[in-house]
Coordinates of C-alpha atoms in Angstrom, one line a residue:
X30 CA 21.5 -27.2 13.4
X31 CA 24.8 -26.7 11.5
X32 CA 25.7 -23.1 10.6
X33 CA 25.8 -23.7 6.8
X34 CA 22.1 -24.8 7.0
X35 CA 21.0 -21.4 8.1
X36 CA 21.1 -19.8 4.7
X37 CA 18.9 -22.4 2.9
X38 CA 16.4 -22.1 5.8
X39 CA 16.5 -18.3 5.5
X40 CA 16.0 -18.4 1.8
X41 CA 13.0 -20.8 2.0
X42 CA 11.2 -18.8 4.7
X43 CA 11.8 -15.4 3.0
X44 CA 10.6 -16.6 -0.4
X45 CA 7.4 -18.0 1.2
X46 CA 6.8 -14.8 3.0
X47 CA 7.5 -12.8 -0.1
X48 CA 5.0 -14.9 -2.0
X49 CA 2.3 -14.5 0.7
X50 CA 2.6 -10.7 0.8
X51 CA 2.9 -10.4 -2.9
X52 CA -0.3 -12.4 -3.3
X53 CA -2.1 -9.9 -1.0
X54 CA -1.5 -7.1 -3.5
X55 CA -2.1 -9.3 -6.6
X56 CA -5.2 -11.1 -5.3
X57 CA -7.5 -10.3 -8.3
X58 CA -10.3 -12.4 -6.9
X59 CA -10.4 -11.2 -3.3
X60 CA -9.9 -14.7 -2.1
X61 CA -7.8 -13.9 1.0
X62 CA -9.8 -13.3 4.3
X63 CA -9.1 -10.2 6.3
X64 CA -7.9 -12.3 9.3
X65 CA -5.4 -14.1 7.1
X66 CA -4.1 -10.8 5.7
X67 CA -3.7 -9.3 9.2
X68 CA -1.8 -12.4 10.3
X69 CA 0.6 -12.2 7.3
X70 CA 1.2 -8.5 7.9
X71 CA 1.5 -8.6 11.7
X72 CA 5.3 -8.4 11.6
X73 CA 5.6 -5.4 9.2
X74 CA 7.5 -2.9 11.3
X75 CA 6.1 0.6 10.4
X76 CA 2.4 -0.4 9.9
X77 CA 2.5 -2.2 13.3
X78 CA 4.3 0.7 15.0
X79 CA 1.7 3.3 13.7
X80 CA -1.2 1.0 14.5
X81 CA 0.2 0.6 18.1
X82 CA 0.6 4.3 18.5
X83 CA -3.0 4.9 17.3
X84 CA -4.7 2.1 19.1
X85 CA -2.4 1.5 22.1
X86 CA -3.2 -2.2 21.7
X87 CA -0.7 -4.9 22.5
X88 CA -2.3 -7.1 19.9
X89 CA -1.0 -4.6 17.2
X90 CA 2.5 -4.6 18.6
X91 CA 4.2 -6.8 16.0
X92 CA 7.1 -4.2 15.8
X93 CA 8.0 -5.1 19.4
X94 CA 8.5 -8.7 18.3
X95 CA 10.9 -7.4 15.6
X96 CA 12.8 -5.3 18.1
X97 CA 13.1 -8.3 20.5
X98 CA 14.4 -10.5 17.7
X99 CA 16.9 -7.8 16.6
X100 CA 18.1 -7.3 20.1
X101 CA 18.9 -11.0 20.3
X102 CA 19.8 -12.1 16.8
X103 CA 20.5 -9.0 14.7
X104 CA 18.7 -7.8 11.7
X105 CA 16.9 -11.0 10.8
X106 CA 13.8 -8.9 9.9
X107 CA 15.7 -7.4 6.9
X108 CA 16.4 -10.7 5.3
X109 CA 13.5 -12.8 6.3
X110 CA 10.4 -10.6 6.9
X111 CA 10.9 -7.4 4.9
X112 CA 9.3 -7.8 1.5
X113 CA 11.4 -5.0 -0.1
X114 CA 14.6 -6.5 1.3
X115 CA 13.7 -9.9 -0.1
X116 CA 12.7 -8.4 -3.4
X117 CA 16.2 -6.8 -3.6
X118 CA 17.8 -10.2 -2.9
X119 CA 15.8 -11.7 -5.8
X120 CA 16.8 -8.9 -8.1
X121 CA 20.5 -9.1 -7.1
X122 CA 20.5 -12.9 -7.5
X123 CA 19.0 -12.7 -11.0
X124 CA 21.4 -9.8 -12.0
X125 CA 24.5 -11.6 -10.9
X126 CA 23.5 -14.8 -12.6
X127 CA 22.6 -13.0 -15.8
X128 CA 25.7 -10.7 -16.0
X129 CA 28.0 -13.1 -14.0
X130 CA 29.1 -10.1 -11.9
X131 CA 32.0 -10.6 -9.5
X132 CA 31.3 -10.8 -5.7
X133 CA 30.9 -8.0 -3.3
X134 CA 33.6 -6.1 -1.4
X135 CA 33.9 -4.2 1.8
X136 CA 32.3 -0.8 1.6
X137 CA 32.4 2.2 3.8
X138 CA 29.4 3.0 6.0
X139 CA 27.3 6.0 5.2
X140 CA 26.4 6.6 8.7
X141 CA 25.9 10.4 8.3
X142 CA 23.3 9.9 5.7
X143 CA 21.5 6.9 7.2
X144 CA 21.2 8.4 10.7
X145 CA 20.3 11.8 9.3
X146 CA 17.4 10.3 7.4
X147 CA 16.4 8.4 10.5
X148 CA 16.5 11.5 12.6
X149 CA 14.6 13.6 10.1
X150 CA 12.0 10.9 9.7
X151 CA 11.5 10.7 13.5
X152 CA 11.4 14.5 13.8
X153 CA 8.7 14.8 11.1
X154 CA 6.7 12.0 12.7
X155 CA 6.8 13.7 16.1
X156 CA 5.5 16.9 14.5
X157 CA 2.6 15.0 12.9
X158 CA 4.0 14.5 9.4
X159 CA 4.6 11.1 8.0
X160 CA 5.7 12.3 4.5
X161 CA 9.3 11.0 4.7
X162 CA 8.3 7.8 6.5
X163 CA 5.6 7.1 3.8
X164 CA 8.2 7.6 1.0
X165 CA 10.9 5.4 2.6
X166 CA 9.0 2.8 4.6
X167 CA 10.1 -0.5 2.9
X168 CA 6.7 -2.2 3.2
X169 CA 4.9 0.8 1.7
X170 CA 7.4 1.1 -1.1
X171 CA 6.9 -2.6 -1.8
X172 CA 3.1 -2.1 -1.8
X173 CA 3.3 0.8 -4.2
X174 CA 5.5 -1.2 -6.6
X175 CA 3.1 -4.2 -6.7
X176 CA -0.1 -2.1 -6.8
X177 CA 1.0 0.5 -9.4
X178 CA 3.2 -1.7 -11.6
X179 CA 2.7 -5.4 -11.1
X180 CA -1.0 -5.5 -10.4
X181 CA -2.0 -3.8 -13.7
X182 CA 0.2 -6.3 -15.6
X183 CA -1.6 -9.2 -13.7
X184 CA -5.0 -7.7 -14.6
X185 CA -4.0 -7.4 -18.2
X186 CA -2.8 -11.0 -18.4
X187 CA -5.9 -12.2 -16.6
X188 CA -8.3 -10.3 -19.0
X189 CA -6.3 -11.4 -22.0
X190 CA -6.5 -15.0 -21.0
X191 CA -10.2 -14.7 -20.1
X192 CA -11.0 -13.3 -23.6
X193 CA -9.0 -16.1 -25.2
X194 CA -10.5 -18.9 -23.2
X195 CA -14.2 -17.9 -23.2
X196 CA -14.7 -18.7 -27.0
X197 CA -13.4 -22.2 -26.2
X198 CA -16.0 -22.7 -23.5
X199 CA -13.6 -22.2 -20.6
X200 CA -15.1 -20.0 -17.9
X201 CA -12.8 -20.5 -15.0
X202 CA -11.5 -16.9 -15.2
X203 CA -13.4 -13.6 -15.4
X204 CA -12.7 -10.1 -16.4
X205 CA -11.2 -7.9 -13.6
X206 CA -11.8 -4.1 -13.5
X207 CA -8.6 -2.0 -13.6
X208 CA -8.1 0.9 -11.2
X209 CA -7.8 4.6 -11.9
X210 CA -4.4 5.9 -13.0
X211 CA -2.5 8.0 -10.4
X212 CA 0.5 9.4 -12.3
X213 CA 2.4 10.7 -9.3
X214 CA 2.2 7.4 -7.4
X215 CA 2.9 5.5 -10.5
X216 CA 6.0 7.6 -11.2
X217 CA 7.3 7.2 -7.6
X218 CA 6.8 3.5 -7.7
X219 CA 8.6 3.2 -11.0
X220 CA 11.5 5.4 -9.8
X221 CA 11.8 3.3 -6.6
X222 CA 11.9 0.1 -8.6
X223 CA 14.5 1.4 -11.0
X224 CA 16.6 2.6 -8.0
X225 CA 16.2 -0.8 -6.3
X226 CA 17.2 -2.7 -9.5
X227 CA 20.4 -0.6 -9.9
X228 CA 21.4 -0.7 -6.3
X229 CA 20.6 -4.4 -5.7
X230 CA 22.3 -5.5 -9.0
X231 CA 25.5 -3.5 -8.3
X232 CA 25.7 -2.9 -4.5
X233 CA 23.6 -5.6 -2.8
X234 CA 21.8 -4.1 0.2
X235 CA 23.1 -0.5 -0.1
X236 CA 19.5 0.8 -0.1
X237 CA 18.8 -0.8 3.3
X238 CA 22.0 0.6 4.8
X239 CA 21.7 4.2 3.5
X240 CA 18.1 5.2 2.7
X241 CA 15.8 2.9 4.8
X242 CA 14.9 4.4 8.2
X243 CA 13.8 1.0 9.4
X244 CA 17.2 -0.5 8.5
X245 CA 18.9 2.4 10.3
X246 CA 16.8 1.9 13.5
X247 CA 17.3 -1.8 13.5
X248 CA 21.0 -1.2 12.9
X249 CA 21.3 0.7 16.1
X250 CA 19.6 -2.1 18.0
X251 CA 21.7 -4.8 16.3
X252 CA 24.9 -3.1 17.4
X253 CA 24.3 -4.6 20.9
X254 CA 22.6 -7.8 19.8
X255 CA 23.3 -10.6 22.3
X256 CA 24.0 -13.2 19.6
X257 CA 25.7 -12.0 16.4
X258 CA 28.2 -13.1 13.8
X259 CA 31.9 -12.6 14.4
X260 CA 35.2 -13.6 12.8
X261 CA 37.2 -16.3 14.7
X262 CA 40.7 -14.8 14.9
X263 CA 42.3 -18.3 15.4
X264 CA 40.8 -20.1 12.5
X265 CA 40.3 -17.4 9.9
X266 CA 42.9 -17.6 7.1
X267 CA 42.0 -14.3 5.4
X268 CA 40.8 -15.8 2.2
X269 CA 38.1 -13.1 1.8
X270 CA 35.5 -15.6 0.5
X271 CA 33.0 -14.3 3.2
X272 CA 33.5 -10.7 2.1
X273 CA 32.9 -11.7 -1.5
X274 CA 29.3 -12.9 -0.7
X275 CA 28.4 -10.2 1.9
X276 CA 25.7 -8.2 0.2
X277 CA 25.9 -5.6 3.0
X278 CA 29.6 -5.1 2.4
X279 CA 30.2 -5.1 6.2
X280 CA 32.9 -7.8 6.6
X281 CA 36.5 -6.5 7.1
X282 CA 38.8 -9.5 6.7
X283 CA 41.9 -7.4 7.3
X284 CA 40.9 -6.3 10.7
X285 CA 38.7 -9.4 11.3
X286 CA 35.6 -7.5 12.2
X287 CA 31.9 -7.4 11.1
X288 CA 29.9 -4.2 11.3
X289 CA 26.9 -5.5 13.2
X290 CA 24.8 -2.4 12.4
X291 CA 24.9 -3.2 8.7
X292 CA 24.8 -7.0 8.7
X293 CA 21.4 -8.1 7.5
X294 CA 21.7 -11.7 8.7
X295 CA 21.6 -13.2 5.3
X296 CA 24.1 -16.0 6.4
X297 CA 25.8 -16.1 3.0
X298 CA 29.2 -16.0 4.6
X299 CA 28.5 -19.1 6.6
X300 CA 28.0 -21.2 3.5
X301 CA 31.3 -20.3 1.8
X302 CA 33.7 -20.4 4.8
X303 CA 35.4 -23.8 4.8
X304 CA 37.8 -23.1 7.7
X305 CA 35.2 -22.4 10.5
X306 CA 36.4 -18.8 10.5
X307 CA 32.9 -17.5 11.4
X308 CA 30.9 -18.2 14.5
X309 CA 28.1 -16.7 16.5
X310 CA 29.5 -14.6 19.3
X311 CA 27.8 -14.7 22.7
X312 CA 28.2 -11.1 23.8
X313 CA 27.5 -12.0 27.5
X314 CA 30.6 -14.2 27.4
X315 CA 32.9 -11.8 25.7
X316 CA 35.5 -10.1 27.8
X317 CA 36.7 -7.4 25.6
X318 CA 34.7 -5.8 22.8
X319 CA 36.3 -5.9 19.4
X320 CA 37.1 -2.5 17.9
X321 CA 34.8 -1.2 15.2
X322 CA 36.4 -0.3 11.9
X323 CA 37.4 3.3 11.7
X324 CA 36.3 4.6 8.2
X325 CA 36.2 8.0 6.8
X326 CA 32.5 9.0 6.3
X327 CA 31.0 10.4 3.2
X328 CA 27.5 11.0 1.9
X329 CA 25.7 8.9 -0.6
X330 CA 23.7 10.9 -3.2
X331 CA 21.1 9.3 -5.5
X332 CA 18.7 10.7 -8.0
X333 CA 15.8 9.2 -9.9
X334 CA 13.4 10.2 -12.6
X335 CA 9.7 9.8 -12.8
X336 CA 8.0 8.3 -15.9
X337 CA 4.3 8.8 -16.4
X338 CA 2.7 5.8 -18.1
X339 CA -1.0 5.0 -18.7
X340 CA -2.8 1.7 -18.2
X341 CA -6.4 1.1 -18.9
X342 CA -8.9 -1.2 -17.1
X343 CA -12.3 -2.5 -17.6
X344 CA -15.1 -0.3 -16.3
X345 CA -18.8 -0.7 -15.8
X346 CA -21.0 0.6 -18.6
X347 CA -23.1 3.7 -17.5
X348 CA -26.3 5.1 -18.9
X349 CA -25.6 7.0 -22.1
X350 CA -27.1 10.5 -22.1
X351 CA -26.0 12.9 -24.7
X352 CA -25.7 16.6 -23.7
X353 CA -26.1 19.3 -26.2
X354 CA -23.2 21.4 -24.8
X355 CA -20.5 21.2 -22.2
X356 CA -21.3 22.1 -18.6
X357 CA -19.8 25.4 -17.4
X358 CA -20.2 25.5 -13.6
X359 CA -17.2 24.0 -11.8
X360 CA -17.6 21.8 -8.7
X361 CA -17.2 23.5 -5.3
X362 CA -15.2 20.9 -3.4
X363 CA -14.2 21.9 0.1
X364 CA -12.6 18.6 1.2
X365 CA -11.3 15.4 -0.4
X366 CA -12.9 12.1 0.5
X367 CA -11.0 9.8 2.7
X368 CA -11.8 6.0 2.8
X369 CA -14.3 4.5 5.1
X370 CA -12.9 3.8 8.6
X371 CA -10.4 6.6 8.4
X372 CA -12.5 8.6 11.0
X373 CA -11.1 11.9 9.8
X374 CA -8.6 13.3 7.4
X375 CA -6.4 14.4 10.2
X376 CA -6.3 10.8 11.7
X377 CA -5.9 9.3 8.2
X378 CA -3.0 11.4 7.0
X379 CA -1.1 11.0 10.3
X380 CA -1.4 7.2 10.3
X381 CA -1.5 6.0 6.6
X382 CA 1.8 4.7 5.3
X383 CA 0.7 4.6 1.6
X384 CA 1.3 0.9 1.3
X385 CA -1.8 0.8 -1.1
X386 CA -3.0 -2.6 0.1
X387 CA -6.5 -1.1 0.4
X388 CA -6.1 0.2 -3.2
X389 CA -5.3 -3.3 -4.4
X390 CA -8.1 -4.9 -2.4
X391 CA -10.9 -2.5 -3.4
X392 CA -13.3 -4.4 -5.6
X393 CA -14.8 -1.3 -7.2
X394 CA -11.4 0.3 -7.9
X395 CA -12.6 3.6 -6.4
X396 CA -9.6 4.0 -4.1
X397 CA -6.9 5.8 -5.9
X398 CA -3.5 7.2 -4.7
X399 CA -3.8 10.9 -4.3
X400 CA -1.5 13.7 -5.5
X401 CA -1.8 16.7 -3.3
X402 CA -5.5 16.5 -2.4
X403 CA -4.6 15.8 1.2
X404 CA -1.7 18.3 1.2
X405 CA 2.0 17.5 1.1
X406 CA 1.8 15.4 4.2
X407 CA -0.8 13.1 2.6
X408 CA 0.9 12.6 -0.8
X409 CA 0.0 9.2 -2.4
X410 CA -2.4 8.4 0.4
X411 CA -5.6 6.7 -1.0
X412 CA -8.7 8.8 -1.7
X413 CA -12.0 8.0 -3.3
X414 CA -12.0 8.9 -7.0
X415 CA -15.6 8.7 -8.3
X416 CA -14.5 9.1 -11.9
X417 CA -13.4 5.4 -11.9
X418 CA -16.0 3.8 -9.6
X419 CA -18.1 4.2 -6.5
X420 CA -17.8 2.8 -2.9
X421 CA -19.9 -0.3 -2.8
X422 CA -22.6 0.2 -0.1
X423 CA -22.2 -3.3 1.5
X424 CA -18.4 -3.6 1.2
X425 CA -16.0 -3.1 4.1
X426 CA -12.9 -4.8 2.8
X427 CA -10.6 -1.8 3.0
X428 CA -11.5 -1.3 6.7
X429 CA -10.6 -4.9 7.6
X430 CA -7.1 -5.2 6.0
X431 CA -5.4 -1.9 6.8
X432 CA -2.1 -2.9 8.6
X433 CA -1.3 0.5 10.1
X434 CA -4.6 1.4 11.7
X435 CA -5.3 4.3 9.4
X436 CA -8.6 2.6 8.5
X437 CA -10.5 1.3 11.6
X438 CA -12.5 -1.9 11.2
X439 CA -16.2 -1.3 10.4
X440 CA -18.9 -3.9 10.2
X441 CA -21.1 -3.8 7.1
X442 CA -23.9 -2.2 9.1
X443 CA -21.6 0.5 10.5
X444 CA -20.2 1.1 7.1
X445 CA -23.7 1.6 5.7
X446 CA -24.2 4.6 8.1
X447 CA -20.7 6.1 7.8
X448 CA -21.1 9.4 6.0
X449 CA -17.9 10.0 4.0
X450 CA -19.4 13.2 2.4
X451 CA -22.6 14.6 1.1
X452 CA -23.9 14.8 -2.5
X453 CA -24.2 18.3 -3.9
X454 CA -26.4 19.1 -6.9
X455 CA -25.8 21.8 -9.5
X456 CA -29.0 22.2 -11.4
X457 CA -27.5 24.3 -14.2
X458 CA -25.2 21.4 -15.2
X459 CA -28.0 18.8 -15.3
X460 CA -29.3 17.7 -18.7
X461 CA -32.8 17.9 -17.4
X462 CA -32.3 21.6 -17.0
X463 CA -30.1 22.2 -20.1
X464 CA -31.6 19.8 -22.6
X465 CA -35.1 19.2 -21.2
X466 CA -34.5 15.5 -21.2
X467 CA -35.0 13.0 -18.4
X468 CA -32.0 11.1 -17.1
X469 CA -32.2 9.8 -13.5
X470 CA -28.9 8.0 -13.6
X471 CA -27.9 9.5 -10.2
X472 CA -31.0 8.3 -8.5
X473 CA -30.8 4.8 -10.0
X474 CA -27.3 4.4 -8.6
X475 CA -28.0 5.7 -5.1
X476 CA -28.2 2.8 -2.6
X477 CA -30.0 4.8 0.1
X478 CA -32.2 6.8 -2.2
X479 CA -30.8 10.0 -0.8
X480 CA -31.1 11.3 -4.4
X481 CA -34.7 11.3 -5.3
X482 CA -36.4 12.4 -8.6
X483 CA -39.0 15.1 -8.2
X484 CA -41.2 16.9 -10.8
X485 CA -39.4 19.7 -12.7
X486 CA -41.6 22.4 -14.1
X487 CA -40.5 23.5 -17.6
X488 CA -41.6 25.6 -20.6
X489 CA -41.3 22.7 -23.0
X490 CA -44.4 21.0 -21.7
X491 CA -42.6 17.7 -21.0
X492 CA -43.1 15.6 -17.9
X493 CA -39.6 15.9 -16.4
X494 CA -38.1 14.9 -13.1
X495 CA -34.9 16.3 -11.6
X496 CA -32.7 15.2 -8.7
X497 CA -33.2 16.3 -5.1
X498 CA -30.7 15.4 -2.4
X499 CA -31.6 14.4 1.1
X500 CA -28.3 15.0 3.0
X501 CA -29.4 13.3 6.2
X502 CA -29.3 9.8 4.6
X503 CA -26.6 10.4 2.0
X504 CA -23.4 8.3 2.8
X505 CA -21.2 9.9 0.2
X506 CA -20.6 6.6 -1.7
X507 CA -20.3 8.4 -5.0
X508 CA -22.7 6.3 -6.9
X509 CA -24.5 9.4 -8.1
X510 CA -21.4 11.2 -9.2
X511 CA -19.9 8.2 -11.0
X512 CA -23.2 7.7 -12.9
X513 CA -23.7 11.3 -13.8
X514 CA -23.1 11.6 -17.6
X515 CA -22.4 15.4 -17.9
X516 CA -19.0 16.7 -19.0
X517 CA -16.7 18.3 -18.2
X518 CA -18.3 19.2 -14.9
X519 CA -20.7 16.8 -13.1
X520 CA -24.2 17.9 -12.3
X521 CA -24.0 16.0 -9.0
X522 CA -20.9 15.3 -6.9
X523 CA -19.8 14.4 -3.4
X524 CA -18.1 16.9 -1.2
X525 CA -16.1 15.1 1.5
X526 CA -16.5 15.4 5.3
X527 CA -13.2 16.3 7.0
X528 CA -14.6 14.3 9.9
X529 CA -16.8 11.3 9.0
X530 CA -20.3 11.5 10.4
X531 CA -23.1 9.1 11.0
X532 CA -25.9 9.2 8.4
X533 CA -29.5 8.4 9.3
X534 CA -31.0 5.1 8.2
X535 CA -33.0 5.4 5.0
X536 CA -36.7 5.0 5.4
X537 CA -37.9 1.8 3.8
X538 CA -41.2 2.2 2.1
X539 CA -43.6 -0.6 3.0
X540 CA -45.3 -2.3 0.1
X541 CA -48.9 -3.5 0.6
X542 CA -48.7 -7.1 -0.3
X543 CA -52.3 -7.9 0.6
X544 CA -54.4 -8.9 -2.4
X545 CA -58.1 -8.6 -2.6
X546 CA -58.9 -11.6 -4.8
X547 CA -62.5 -10.6 -5.3
X548 CA -61.6 -7.1 -6.5
X549 CA -58.3 -7.9 -8.4
X550 CA -59.4 -11.3 -9.7
X551 CA -63.1 -11.2 -10.4
X552 CA -63.1 -14.2 -12.7

């Protein structure tokens, strides 16, 4: 293959990969199978690394493949497989076409900043905190942008088109329920996108070579790559065309060197060089190493603002019960509710990278990015928010697509007995107690019938029934809390289990189907 063919091949593969990963987050109809999703995400570095640490399974070691490729060919991951890197390339390409910006130029490396971020990220990870990694992991940042910004737009377009087509007799689309709004996650996703647009439009891959810990780590590995781009001292004429298209700003034409730690293997330089001034250097055949450029180092400082915006979705109608006055007794929540398959909050917060793929895939929209419910370490990690929905009893989608191992796979039967929390009932908030009116919405929405309606003695002389919770068979799905109509405090709510438990199977009442025809049908 000729060298100038490498860029078109890289562009084609990267765009296909970007489309595949983007579709996982924008799949409004849950059409992608878990095995397909796992295959697409196998080579995402940080989720694979955390999954390997947690499970110690070679099958989860996609990051080793990335390290192997980087050790041989340089940072091909950054231009071909990293969705955030590919997104930056798309943004930069559009920006330069629109504004007709001039080409790039050689920039100084910000090694102090990039390696400080890498070291701090590693130190926090060793101590059990993934906060910085979650904020800067490129796959997770990409996931938050698509889940919090692009997916609501896709839902809005889908629901608008559905409403417009149905009167014309076209029913190929259907309404899709929107998720709960998480202002903090939304603001961080928006700030990240704004920062990416500014940096990609003006400075190419500066984000990857300053703020991204994965880029810094792979940069260290690519310094000693066995096959890497180099300038041919004999044929290079110093025209600087290669430096003008280098989005990493790492080609020094004056000294005829390329900073391999910052080169993202985009191959732009190979397409513009007409003098065969660039070639792949085989390190094992090289006699003397070329000197690296000696630049004065300085720090790169960036700041970004958060914007809180609101988006609405379609929700299921609930039973309408009017209460005479607001409830007054607050909920006594001792623990947030982590998703099924997370085993425990400790395991979940130490492994989840906040990519929000489970948030996008959740059909009931009950998974919502958290604020500080899991503490500072678990910022933006998904939790169950029963204000927006409830965890479907026979659904295990989130447990089958998690790329980092934060959510362990559960079969539907295992999921049905996983106790995320236990329902708690506050009688003084219930309309049966306050307004002497029957409701029963919580019991109607309980899949295991852990919430049963029992007789409630009262002075009004009415035949009333009131909820009673059986904690042994409650799975903490939140159906009761979501259905409870009282405001501002619910009469029934789920208090999370810090460590998930196994609930008992509900007792199925047998129905006597035998019919006495002589007695029941005497005619």
